[in-house]
């Protein structure tokens, strides 16, 4: 069968469905193809289920601290992992079915299920079907990277996807990878009751952050009883289900770590190797990501790539922003560009880390003259009232233009508070605008103007 459309979208992640809706509303006929679960990574194995589990872990942690707040909870605090999973599954399922229902209800939109592959620059094959369009949008996302690690072919291991099926609390979860995904799983399972060891080959956790932020994150995890092994080299694994041994060459600690479960959280790879990109003539880079220009067009006219597969972002908000850029340029006649967006993300451990723009290290690396201010969360009234004083906030300003270059809020509410800084950066306003704004008391955000009062040249 051969079907012609105005547009074809491959993948129903964080850009595809919204794009399908916009194109359909503009009167176009659209085909959208999904090979697995509607909603993609974020909905099924990423942001949504992990944040639902982080919420369960937070409640377990808060319950254990009850007495500090005058709340007596008699008896042990136990986590029923089956119920944690059921709650998480329910939240993800509502989102997944919502995406599918929306797509199936769109006028002139045909939903195909199956693996899509280019057969030419204007044609896609899905099973026996052939779909044609002059505009094709690739939104195929990525998956967990499985490194070439000695022994890995012999031992059972978990990724972010298979973690979603756990309905018991592991005796000892060994996490390989000390970045965002590894830390979120590590802290939540510690709070569920597992012993947790995080193994990282770099000299620090979350190494893209400034050293003081990374060490504050490290300290929070240590305080909760998580073991962290840094500078882990020559990692190899052995053992069987229920007793897996990670052999490491570290500067400190025992050379082997025995655990019941092994989680790999060492990065992501794009789902581009089996997409027939060669048949379409679409270029990929050395790591398999689709090469795009500032407006997300590939090297082949009429083919765009959005979301994690284009290496311009690795988040739901960057994938969604890709949709906004492409749709606006196509339908509203704008010339929006990816390079106009400001880096922003959060690490959803507790407390969360909200981050925007440059780190101090990056700003210095660009040779800028900067001003820096920092404030520990123990000097933030709202944090004290909530009994959540871990962390610090930090801001970096360009000494000449007075514009904010970047900030980190690692503390209670940090994932929300950071947005007042982000929006000031988008406004290209001087930091004094934010300093003079009246914020609500008592909040963490009210301390951002106070933080700015402390701006000073950094110690070199
Ligand atoms: C554990 C974890 C936690 C995360 N937490 C956060 C968070 O808190 N905040 C945040 O912003 N981001 C988070 N992310 C990242 C976020 O999930 C991704 O950046 C986002 O989902 C990317 O969206 P996407 O549209 O590019 O691709 P995806 O969501 O991966 O969707 C791609 C879709 O394409 C389909 N597909 C692939 N190939 C084909 C094909 N050939 N034919 C048909 N269909 C195909 C896939 O089945 C999938 O449904 C997290 C990721 C993980 C793994």
Short mmCIF file of C-alpha atoms and ligand atoms in Angstrom, two decimals:
data_model
loop_
_atom_site.label_atom_id
_atom_site.label_comp_id
_atom_site.label_asym_id
_atom_site.label_seq_id
_atom_site.Cartn_x
_atom_site.Cartn_y
_atom_site.Cartn_z
CA UNK A 1 0.00 0.00 0.00
CA UNK A 2 1.26 3.47 -0.86
CA UNK A 3 -0.12 6.49 1.03
CA UNK A 4 0.68 10.15 0.42
CA UNK A 5 0.65 12.80 3.17
CA UNK A 6 1.63 16.42 3.59
CA UNK A 7 3.91 15.38 6.47
CA UNK A 8 5.28 12.24 8.13
CA UNK A 9 6.50 12.19 11.73
CA UNK A 10 8.62 9.30 13.02
CA UNK A 11 8.31 8.82 16.80
CA UNK A 12 5.81 9.99 19.38
CA UNK A 13 8.24 11.41 21.97
CA UNK A 14 8.26 14.98 23.18
CA UNK A 15 8.19 16.78 19.82
CA UNK A 16 6.25 14.53 17.43
CA UNK A 17 2.75 14.55 18.95
CA UNK A 18 2.67 18.34 19.45
CA UNK A 19 3.92 18.82 15.91
CA UNK A 20 1.24 16.45 14.58
CA UNK A 21 -1.42 18.52 16.35
CA UNK A 22 -0.10 21.81 14.97
CA UNK A 23 0.19 20.49 11.42
CA UNK A 24 -3.25 18.93 11.60
CA UNK A 25 -4.74 22.20 12.88
CA UNK A 26 -3.06 23.94 9.94
CA UNK A 27 -5.06 21.67 7.64
CA UNK A 28 -2.26 19.29 6.65
CA UNK A 29 -2.61 15.54 6.34
CA UNK A 30 -0.19 13.84 8.71
CA UNK A 31 1.12 10.30 9.25
CA UNK A 32 2.77 9.60 12.62
CA UNK A 33 4.61 6.35 13.32
CA UNK A 34 5.40 4.78 16.71
CA UNK A 35 7.20 1.46 17.11
CA UNK A 36 6.82 0.95 20.86
CA UNK A 37 5.14 3.04 23.58
CA UNK A 38 3.28 6.28 22.83
CA UNK A 39 4.91 9.21 24.59
CA UNK A 40 8.46 7.85 24.26
CA UNK A 41 11.15 7.92 26.94
CA UNK A 42 9.90 10.78 29.11
CA UNK A 43 6.45 9.31 29.57
CA UNK A 44 7.34 5.64 29.90
CA UNK A 45 10.89 5.19 31.22
CA UNK A 46 12.21 8.70 31.89
CA UNK A 47 11.03 11.90 33.51
CA UNK A 48 7.48 11.03 34.48
CA UNK A 49 7.94 7.59 36.09
CA UNK A 50 11.22 8.57 37.76
CA UNK A 51 9.74 11.72 39.25
CA UNK A 52 6.76 9.68 40.51
CA UNK A 53 9.26 7.34 42.20
CA UNK A 54 11.30 10.27 43.54
CA UNK A 55 8.04 11.47 45.14
CA UNK A 56 7.55 8.10 46.87
CA UNK A 57 11.16 8.18 48.05
CA UNK A 58 10.67 11.70 49.42
CA UNK A 59 7.66 10.59 51.43
CA UNK A 60 9.62 7.62 52.87
CA UNK A 61 12.44 9.97 53.84
CA UNK A 62 10.06 12.53 55.35
CA UNK A 63 8.27 9.82 57.32
CA UNK A 64 11.57 8.67 58.82
CA UNK A 65 12.25 12.27 59.86
CA UNK A 66 8.79 12.68 61.37
CA UNK A 67 9.95 13.00 64.98
CA UNK A 68 12.18 15.99 64.11
CA UNK A 69 8.98 17.80 63.15
CA UNK A 70 6.94 16.61 66.12
CA UNK A 71 5.15 13.92 64.19
CA UNK A 72 5.22 10.47 65.79
CA UNK A 73 4.92 7.55 63.43
CA UNK A 74 4.93 4.37 65.48
CA UNK A 75 6.58 1.31 64.01
CA UNK A 76 8.98 0.84 61.12
CA UNK A 77 8.75 2.85 57.95
CA UNK A 78 8.64 0.23 55.22
CA UNK A 79 8.41 0.75 51.50
CA UNK A 80 6.00 -1.44 49.57
CA UNK A 81 7.71 -1.47 46.21
CA UNK A 82 4.72 -3.06 44.49
CA UNK A 83 2.60 -0.06 45.49
CA UNK A 84 5.34 2.40 44.51
CA UNK A 85 5.43 0.72 41.11
CA UNK A 86 1.64 0.63 40.78
CA UNK A 87 1.39 4.36 41.52
CA UNK A 88 4.18 5.14 39.05
CA UNK A 89 2.66 2.85 36.40
CA UNK A 90 -0.73 4.54 36.79
CA UNK A 91 0.74 8.01 36.29
CA UNK A 92 2.76 6.92 33.23
CA UNK A 93 -0.17 5.04 31.74
CA UNK A 94 -2.51 8.02 31.98
CA UNK A 95 0.05 10.10 30.14
CA UNK A 96 0.72 7.42 27.52
CA UNK A 97 -2.94 6.80 26.73
CA UNK A 98 -3.54 10.56 26.68
CA UNK A 99 -0.91 10.98 23.93
CA UNK A 100 -2.33 8.10 21.88
CA UNK A 101 -5.95 9.28 22.27
CA UNK A 102 -5.00 12.82 21.25
CA UNK A 103 -3.19 11.58 18.12
CA UNK A 104 -5.98 9.21 17.09
CA UNK A 105 -8.51 12.03 17.46
CA UNK A 106 -6.72 14.54 15.23
CA UNK A 107 -8.36 15.43 11.91
CA UNK A 108 -6.46 14.12 8.85
CA UNK A 109 -3.92 12.37 11.07
CA UNK A 110 -3.18 8.68 10.54
CA UNK A 111 -1.40 6.77 13.31
CA UNK A 112 0.82 3.84 12.28
CA UNK A 113 2.37 1.37 14.72
CA UNK A 114 5.62 -0.28 13.71
CA UNK A 115 9.23 0.47 12.96
CA UNK A 116 9.67 3.24 10.39
CA UNK A 117 12.60 3.20 7.99
CA UNK A 118 13.46 5.55 5.11
CA UNK A 119 13.40 3.97 1.66
CA UNK A 120 14.20 7.32 -0.01
CA UNK A 121 14.28 10.99 0.92
CA UNK A 122 10.49 11.19 0.46
CA UNK A 123 9.37 7.68 1.40
CA UNK A 124 9.10 5.71 4.64
CA UNK A 125 8.39 2.02 5.01
CA UNK A 126 6.40 0.69 7.97
CA UNK A 127 5.99 -3.06 7.55
CA UNK A 128 4.38 -3.55 4.14
CA UNK A 129 3.17 0.03 3.93
CA UNK A 130 4.89 2.82 2.02
CA UNK A 131 4.22 6.40 3.13
CA UNK A 132 5.24 9.45 1.07
CA UNK A 133 5.54 13.10 2.01
CA UNK A 134 7.48 16.21 1.04
CA UNK A 135 8.11 16.95 4.73
CA UNK A 136 9.47 14.31 7.10
CA UNK A 137 10.20 14.94 10.79
CA UNK A 138 12.44 12.54 12.72
CA UNK A 139 11.76 12.36 16.47
CA UNK A 140 13.21 8.95 17.33
CA UNK A 141 14.92 9.78 20.64
CA UNK A 142 17.54 7.59 22.27
CA UNK A 143 18.14 4.70 24.64
CA UNK A 144 20.55 3.74 27.41
CA UNK A 145 24.10 3.20 26.28
CA UNK A 146 25.51 -0.24 27.10
CA UNK A 147 29.30 0.09 27.17
CA UNK A 148 31.80 -2.53 26.13
CA UNK A 149 32.67 -3.58 29.69
CA UNK A 150 34.40 -6.87 30.37
CA UNK A 151 31.96 -9.39 31.84
CA UNK A 152 28.81 -7.47 30.93
CA UNK A 153 27.74 -10.16 28.50
CA UNK A 154 27.74 -12.66 31.38
CA UNK A 155 25.80 -10.82 34.11
CA UNK A 156 22.26 -9.48 34.30
CA UNK A 157 22.10 -5.70 34.37
CA UNK A 158 19.44 -3.01 34.49
CA UNK A 159 18.96 0.21 32.53
CA UNK A 160 16.48 3.04 33.08
CA UNK A 161 13.94 0.99 31.10
CA UNK A 162 14.18 -2.30 33.01
CA UNK A 163 14.36 -0.40 36.34
CA UNK A 164 10.71 0.43 35.68
CA UNK A 165 9.77 -3.25 36.25
CA UNK A 166 11.33 -3.60 39.71
CA UNK A 167 8.67 -4.42 42.27
CA UNK A 168 11.00 -5.41 45.10
CA UNK A 169 13.62 -3.33 46.88
CA UNK A 170 17.12 -4.54 45.84
CA UNK A 171 19.34 -5.64 48.73
CA UNK A 172 22.25 -3.68 47.25
CA UNK A 173 21.97 -1.59 44.09
CA UNK A 174 25.28 -0.92 42.38
CA UNK A 175 24.96 2.03 40.01
CA UNK A 176 27.58 2.60 37.32
CA UNK A 177 27.50 6.29 36.41
CA UNK A 178 27.51 9.31 38.73
CA UNK A 179 25.52 11.71 36.61
CA UNK A 180 21.86 12.71 36.54
CA UNK A 181 20.11 9.38 35.91
CA UNK A 182 22.43 7.38 38.18
CA UNK A 183 22.09 9.81 41.09
CA UNK A 184 18.29 10.03 40.87
CA UNK A 185 17.95 6.23 40.93
CA UNK A 186 20.68 5.92 43.57
CA UNK A 187 19.09 8.28 46.07
CA UNK A 188 15.56 7.02 45.53
CA UNK A 189 16.52 3.37 46.10
CA UNK A 190 18.55 4.28 49.16
CA UNK A 191 15.39 5.90 50.51
CA UNK A 192 13.38 2.81 49.55
CA UNK A 193 15.77 0.81 51.77
CA UNK A 194 18.50 -0.54 49.46
CA UNK A 195 22.17 -0.35 50.18
CA UNK A 196 23.49 1.76 47.29
CA UNK A 197 26.95 2.15 45.77
CA UNK A 198 27.57 4.63 42.96
CA UNK A 199 30.64 4.02 40.80
CA UNK A 200 31.99 6.91 38.73
CA UNK A 201 35.10 6.93 36.57
CA UNK A 202 35.59 10.71 36.83
CA UNK A 203 37.15 12.37 39.87
CA UNK A 204 33.76 13.83 40.89
CA UNK A 205 30.03 13.25 40.56
CA UNK A 206 28.04 15.46 38.12
CA UNK A 207 31.31 16.60 36.66
CA UNK A 208 29.84 19.20 34.34
CA UNK A 209 28.98 21.29 37.43
CA UNK A 210 31.31 23.59 39.35
CA UNK A 211 33.36 21.71 41.95
CA UNK A 212 31.53 23.27 44.92
CA UNK A 213 28.13 22.21 43.54
CA UNK A 214 29.39 18.70 42.76
CA UNK A 215 30.82 18.31 46.24
CA UNK A 216 27.60 19.59 47.87
CA UNK A 217 25.68 16.96 45.87
CA UNK A 218 28.22 14.32 46.93
CA UNK A 219 27.86 15.31 50.59
CA UNK A 220 24.06 14.99 50.51
CA UNK A 221 24.34 11.47 49.10
CA UNK A 222 27.00 10.46 51.64
CA UNK A 223 24.82 11.77 54.48
CA UNK A 224 22.09 9.42 53.38
CA UNK A 225 24.42 6.44 53.58
CA UNK A 226 25.21 6.03 49.88
CA UNK A 227 28.71 4.80 49.07
CA UNK A 228 30.41 6.71 46.26
CA UNK A 229 33.47 5.35 44.46
CA UNK A 230 35.22 7.93 42.28
CA UNK A 231 38.11 7.57 39.81
CA UNK A 232 36.90 4.06 39.04
CA UNK A 233 38.95 2.68 36.20
CA UNK A 234 39.19 -0.72 34.54
CA UNK A 235 35.68 -1.61 35.58
CA UNK A 236 34.68 -5.22 34.95
CA UNK A 237 31.80 -7.26 36.28
CA UNK A 238 31.22 -10.89 37.19
CA UNK A 239 28.74 -13.04 39.13
CA UNK A 240 25.13 -14.12 38.71
CA UNK A 241 21.63 -12.82 39.31
CA UNK A 242 21.39 -11.74 42.94
CA UNK A 243 25.15 -11.50 43.47
CA UNK A 244 27.00 -9.34 41.01
CA UNK A 245 30.54 -8.16 41.61
CA UNK A 246 31.92 -4.95 40.14
CA UNK A 247 35.72 -4.98 40.06
CA UNK A 248 37.18 -1.48 40.09
CA UNK A 249 40.57 0.11 40.15
CA UNK A 250 39.96 3.09 42.46
CA UNK A 251 42.30 5.22 44.53
CA UNK A 252 40.28 4.43 47.67
CA UNK A 253 38.20 1.52 48.92
CA UNK A 254 37.99 -2.17 48.21
CA UNK A 255 38.70 -3.30 44.63
CA UNK A 256 35.42 -5.20 44.41
CA UNK A 257 31.84 -4.30 45.23
CA UNK A 258 29.26 -7.04 45.59
CA UNK A 259 25.62 -6.14 45.01
CA UNK A 260 22.32 -7.80 44.22
CA UNK A 261 21.51 -5.56 41.22
CA UNK A 262 23.59 -3.64 38.70
CA UNK A 263 22.25 -0.47 37.03
CA UNK A 264 24.03 1.04 34.05
CA UNK A 265 23.58 4.80 33.83
CA UNK A 266 26.46 5.81 31.61
CA UNK A 267 24.80 7.92 28.95
CA UNK A 268 22.45 7.63 25.99
CA UNK A 269 22.74 6.70 22.32
CA UNK A 270 20.43 7.91 19.52
CA UNK A 271 17.99 5.50 17.82
CA UNK A 272 19.33 6.23 14.37
CA UNK A 273 21.25 3.15 13.27
CA UNK A 274 18.24 1.28 11.87
CA UNK A 275 16.33 4.17 10.33
CA UNK A 276 17.45 3.84 6.71
CA UNK A 277 19.11 7.26 6.86
CA UNK A 278 21.54 6.28 4.11
CA UNK A 279 18.64 5.61 1.73
CA UNK A 280 17.48 9.18 2.36
CA UNK A 281 21.00 10.65 2.25
CA UNK A 282 20.67 12.11 5.79
CA UNK A 283 24.03 12.70 7.53
CA UNK A 284 24.91 11.48 11.00
CA UNK A 285 27.87 12.52 13.14
CA UNK A 286 30.57 10.24 14.59
CA UNK A 287 28.26 9.22 17.47
CA UNK A 288 25.22 8.52 15.32
CA UNK A 289 23.35 11.78 16.01
CA UNK A 290 21.58 13.37 13.06
CA UNK A 291 23.36 16.51 11.90
CA UNK A 292 21.05 19.56 11.83
CA UNK A 293 21.42 23.29 11.28
CA UNK A 294 20.25 26.04 13.63
CA UNK A 295 16.67 25.55 12.45
CA UNK A 296 16.83 21.75 12.88
CA UNK A 297 16.88 20.96 9.17
CA UNK A 298 19.05 18.02 8.13
CA UNK A 299 21.33 18.15 5.09
CA UNK A 300 18.39 16.86 2.99
CA UNK A 301 15.79 19.56 2.21
CA UNK A 302 12.37 18.59 3.59
CA UNK A 303 13.74 16.42 6.42
CA UNK A 304 14.06 17.74 9.97
CA UNK A 305 15.34 16.05 13.17
CA UNK A 306 13.94 16.98 16.58
CA UNK A 307 14.67 15.95 20.17
CA UNK A 308 17.43 13.78 21.60
CA UNK A 309 18.44 12.34 18.21
CA UNK A 310 19.92 15.67 16.99
CA UNK A 311 22.46 16.26 19.81
CA UNK A 312 21.11 19.76 20.44
CA UNK A 313 19.58 18.77 23.76
CA UNK A 314 18.93 15.77 25.97
CA UNK A 315 15.79 16.83 27.79
CA UNK A 316 12.07 16.88 27.37
CA UNK A 317 12.02 20.67 27.35
CA UNK A 318 14.69 20.81 24.62
CA UNK A 319 12.72 18.30 22.49
CA UNK A 320 9.53 20.32 23.02
CA UNK A 321 11.36 23.54 22.22
CA UNK A 322 12.58 21.90 19.00
CA UNK A 323 8.92 21.36 18.08
CA UNK A 324 8.15 25.02 18.81
CA UNK A 325 11.05 26.21 16.64
CA UNK A 326 10.19 23.95 13.70
CA UNK A 327 6.44 24.60 13.83
CA UNK A 328 6.86 28.34 14.20
CA UNK A 329 9.33 28.58 11.31
CA UNK A 330 7.16 26.43 9.08
CA UNK A 331 3.71 27.78 9.91
CA UNK A 332 4.23 31.29 11.31
CA UNK A 333 6.99 32.48 9.01
CA UNK A 334 9.48 33.09 11.83
CA UNK A 335 13.21 32.38 11.81
CA UNK A 336 13.62 30.92 15.30
CA UNK A 337 16.96 29.29 16.08
CA UNK A 338 18.17 26.64 18.51
CA UNK A 339 21.16 28.78 19.38
CA UNK A 340 18.82 31.39 20.91
CA UNK A 341 17.86 29.11 23.77
CA UNK A 342 19.63 29.16 27.10
CA UNK A 343 20.82 25.92 28.65
CA UNK A 344 18.52 24.90 31.52
CA UNK A 345 18.02 21.62 33.37
CA UNK A 346 17.51 20.11 36.79
CA UNK A 347 18.89 17.18 38.74
CA UNK A 348 15.91 15.75 40.59
CA UNK A 349 17.57 14.39 43.68
CA UNK A 350 16.38 15.85 46.99
CA UNK A 351 17.10 18.69 47.31
CA UNK A 352 16.94 19.35 43.57
CA UNK A 353 19.59 21.20 41.62
CA UNK A 354 18.24 23.80 39.18
CA UNK A 355 20.78 24.98 36.63
CA UNK A 356 20.80 27.64 33.93
CA UNK A 357 23.43 29.06 31.60
CA UNK A 358 27.17 28.83 32.18
CA UNK A 359 28.98 27.44 35.20
CA UNK A 360 31.72 29.59 36.71
CA UNK A 361 34.29 27.24 35.14
CA UNK A 362 32.72 27.67 31.70
CA UNK A 363 32.49 31.45 32.06
CA UNK A 364 36.16 31.62 33.05
CA UNK A 365 36.99 29.30 30.14
CA UNK A 366 35.43 31.86 27.79
CA UNK A 367 37.85 34.42 29.19
CA UNK A 368 35.09 36.62 30.58
CA UNK A 369 35.49 39.04 33.42
CA UNK A 370 32.95 37.82 35.97
CA UNK A 371 31.33 38.51 39.32
CA UNK A 372 30.21 35.59 41.50
CA UNK A 373 27.96 35.29 44.53
CA UNK A 374 26.99 32.28 46.60
CA UNK A 375 24.80 31.63 49.64
CA UNK A 376 24.40 28.42 51.63
CA UNK A 377 20.84 27.18 52.01
CA UNK A 378 21.31 27.18 55.79
CA UNK A 379 21.05 30.97 55.48
CA UNK A 380 17.69 30.80 53.71
CA UNK A 381 14.71 31.23 56.05
CA UNK A 382 12.30 29.03 54.12
CA UNK A 383 14.84 26.20 54.04
CA UNK A 384 15.29 26.46 57.80
CA UNK A 385 11.53 26.41 58.39
CA UNK A 386 11.18 23.32 56.22
CA UNK A 387 14.15 21.61 57.86
CA UNK A 388 15.80 21.28 54.46
CA UNK A 389 19.00 23.30 54.67
CA UNK A 390 21.28 21.21 52.47
CA UNK A 391 22.90 22.86 49.48
CA UNK A 392 23.76 26.31 48.22
CA UNK A 393 22.85 28.82 45.54
CA UNK A 394 25.35 30.44 43.25
CA UNK A 395 25.19 33.02 40.48
CA UNK A 396 27.67 34.22 37.86
CA UNK A 397 27.38 37.67 36.22
CA UNK A 398 29.29 39.31 33.39
CA UNK A 399 31.22 42.18 35.01
CA UNK A 400 30.96 44.37 31.89
CA UNK A 401 27.40 43.89 30.64
CA UNK A 402 25.98 43.14 34.13
CA UNK A 403 23.93 40.36 32.56
CA UNK A 404 23.56 37.04 34.31
CA UNK A 405 25.65 34.30 32.70
CA UNK A 406 24.48 31.37 34.77
CA UNK A 407 23.24 30.11 38.11
CA UNK A 408 22.78 27.02 40.22
CA UNK A 409 20.20 26.62 42.96
CA UNK A 410 20.93 23.38 44.80
CA UNK A 411 18.41 23.37 47.59
CA UNK A 412 14.78 22.96 48.45
CA UNK A 413 12.67 24.28 45.58
CA UNK A 414 15.78 24.78 43.42
CA UNK A 415 14.09 23.33 40.33
CA UNK A 416 11.39 26.04 40.50
CA UNK A 417 13.36 28.97 41.93
CA UNK A 418 15.88 28.89 39.08
CA UNK A 419 13.24 30.09 36.61
CA UNK A 420 13.30 33.68 37.87
CA UNK A 421 16.98 33.75 36.94
CA UNK A 422 16.32 32.07 33.59
CA UNK A 423 13.63 34.54 32.62
CA UNK A 424 15.86 37.49 33.54
CA UNK A 425 18.50 35.99 31.25
CA UNK A 426 15.97 35.66 28.40
CA UNK A 427 15.00 39.30 28.92
CA UNK A 428 18.71 40.16 28.55
CA UNK A 429 18.17 42.45 31.52
CA UNK A 430 20.96 43.47 33.89
CA UNK A 431 21.06 41.56 37.19
CA UNK A 432 19.96 44.77 38.96
CA UNK A 433 16.43 44.21 37.57
CA UNK A 434 16.19 40.97 39.51
CA UNK A 435 17.90 42.52 42.51
CA UNK A 436 15.25 45.24 42.72
CA UNK A 437 12.28 42.92 42.23
CA UNK A 438 10.10 42.34 45.31
CA UNK A 439 9.73 38.60 45.90
CA UNK A 440 7.24 36.86 48.16
CA UNK A 441 8.15 36.05 51.76
CA UNK A 442 8.94 33.40 52.93
CA UNK A 443 10.28 31.70 49.83
CA UNK A 444 13.65 30.56 48.57
CA UNK A 445 13.21 32.95 45.62
CA UNK A 446 13.15 35.96 47.94
CA UNK A 447 16.82 35.31 48.64
CA UNK A 448 17.85 35.68 44.99
CA UNK A 449 17.99 39.53 45.23
CA UNK A 450 19.95 39.14 48.48
CA UNK A 451 22.28 36.66 46.79
CA UNK A 452 23.00 39.27 44.10
CA UNK A 453 24.04 41.80 46.78
CA UNK A 454 27.04 39.58 47.43
CA UNK A 455 28.44 39.70 43.87
CA UNK A 456 32.22 40.07 43.83
CA UNK A 457 35.14 39.18 41.58
CA UNK A 458 36.04 35.52 42.14
CA UNK A 459 39.19 34.53 43.97
CA UNK A 460 41.53 33.45 41.24
C1 LIG B 1 15.69 7.94 33.58
C2 LIG B 1 15.49 9.22 32.80
C3 LIG B 1 15.02 10.33 33.45
C4 LIG B 1 14.82 11.52 32.74
N1 LIG B 1 14.36 12.61 33.41
C5 LIG B 1 14.20 13.77 32.75
C6 LIG B 1 13.70 14.91 33.42
O1 LIG B 1 13.41 14.88 34.61
N2 LIG B 1 13.53 16.06 32.70
C7 LIG B 1 13.84 16.12 31.37
O2 LIG B 1 13.67 17.18 30.77
N3 LIG B 1 14.31 15.04 30.70
C8 LIG B 1 14.50 13.87 31.37
N4 LIG B 1 14.95 12.78 30.69
C9 LIG B 1 15.26 12.92 29.25
C10 LIG B 1 13.98 12.84 28.42
O3 LIG B 1 13.27 11.67 28.73
C11 LIG B 1 14.33 12.86 26.95
O4 LIG B 1 15.18 13.96 26.70
C12 LIG B 1 13.08 13.02 26.09
O5 LIG B 1 12.19 11.96 26.30
C13 LIG B 1 13.51 13.08 24.62
O6 LIG B 1 12.37 13.12 23.83
P1 LIG B 1 12.44 12.76 22.30
O7 LIG B 1 11.16 13.26 21.76
O8 LIG B 1 13.68 13.22 21.70
O9 LIG B 1 12.52 11.15 22.23
P2 LIG B 1 11.80 9.99 22.99
O10 LIG B 1 10.99 10.47 24.12
O11 LIG B 1 12.85 8.99 23.29
O12 LIG B 1 10.79 9.39 21.92
C14 LIG B 1 11.21 8.78 20.74
C15 LIG B 1 10.12 7.85 20.25
O13 LIG B 1 10.43 7.40 18.94
C16 LIG B 1 10.09 6.04 18.81
N5 LIG B 1 10.91 5.48 17.73
C17 LIG B 1 12.26 5.37 17.69
N6 LIG B 1 12.66 4.87 16.52
C18 LIG B 1 11.55 4.65 15.79
C19 LIG B 1 11.32 4.14 14.50
N7 LIG B 1 12.33 3.79 13.69
N8 LIG B 1 10.04 4.02 14.07
C20 LIG B 1 9.02 4.40 14.85
N9 LIG B 1 9.17 4.91 16.10
C21 LIG B 1 10.43 5.04 16.56
C22 LIG B 1 10.42 5.48 20.19
O14 LIG B 1 9.73 4.27 20.41
C23 LIG B 1 9.95 6.60 21.09
O15 LIG B 1 8.61 6.43 21.45
C24 LIG B 1 15.13 11.58 31.36
C25 LIG B 1 15.60 10.44 30.69
C26 LIG B 1 15.78 9.27 31.41
C27 LIG B 1 16.28 8.07 30.67
#
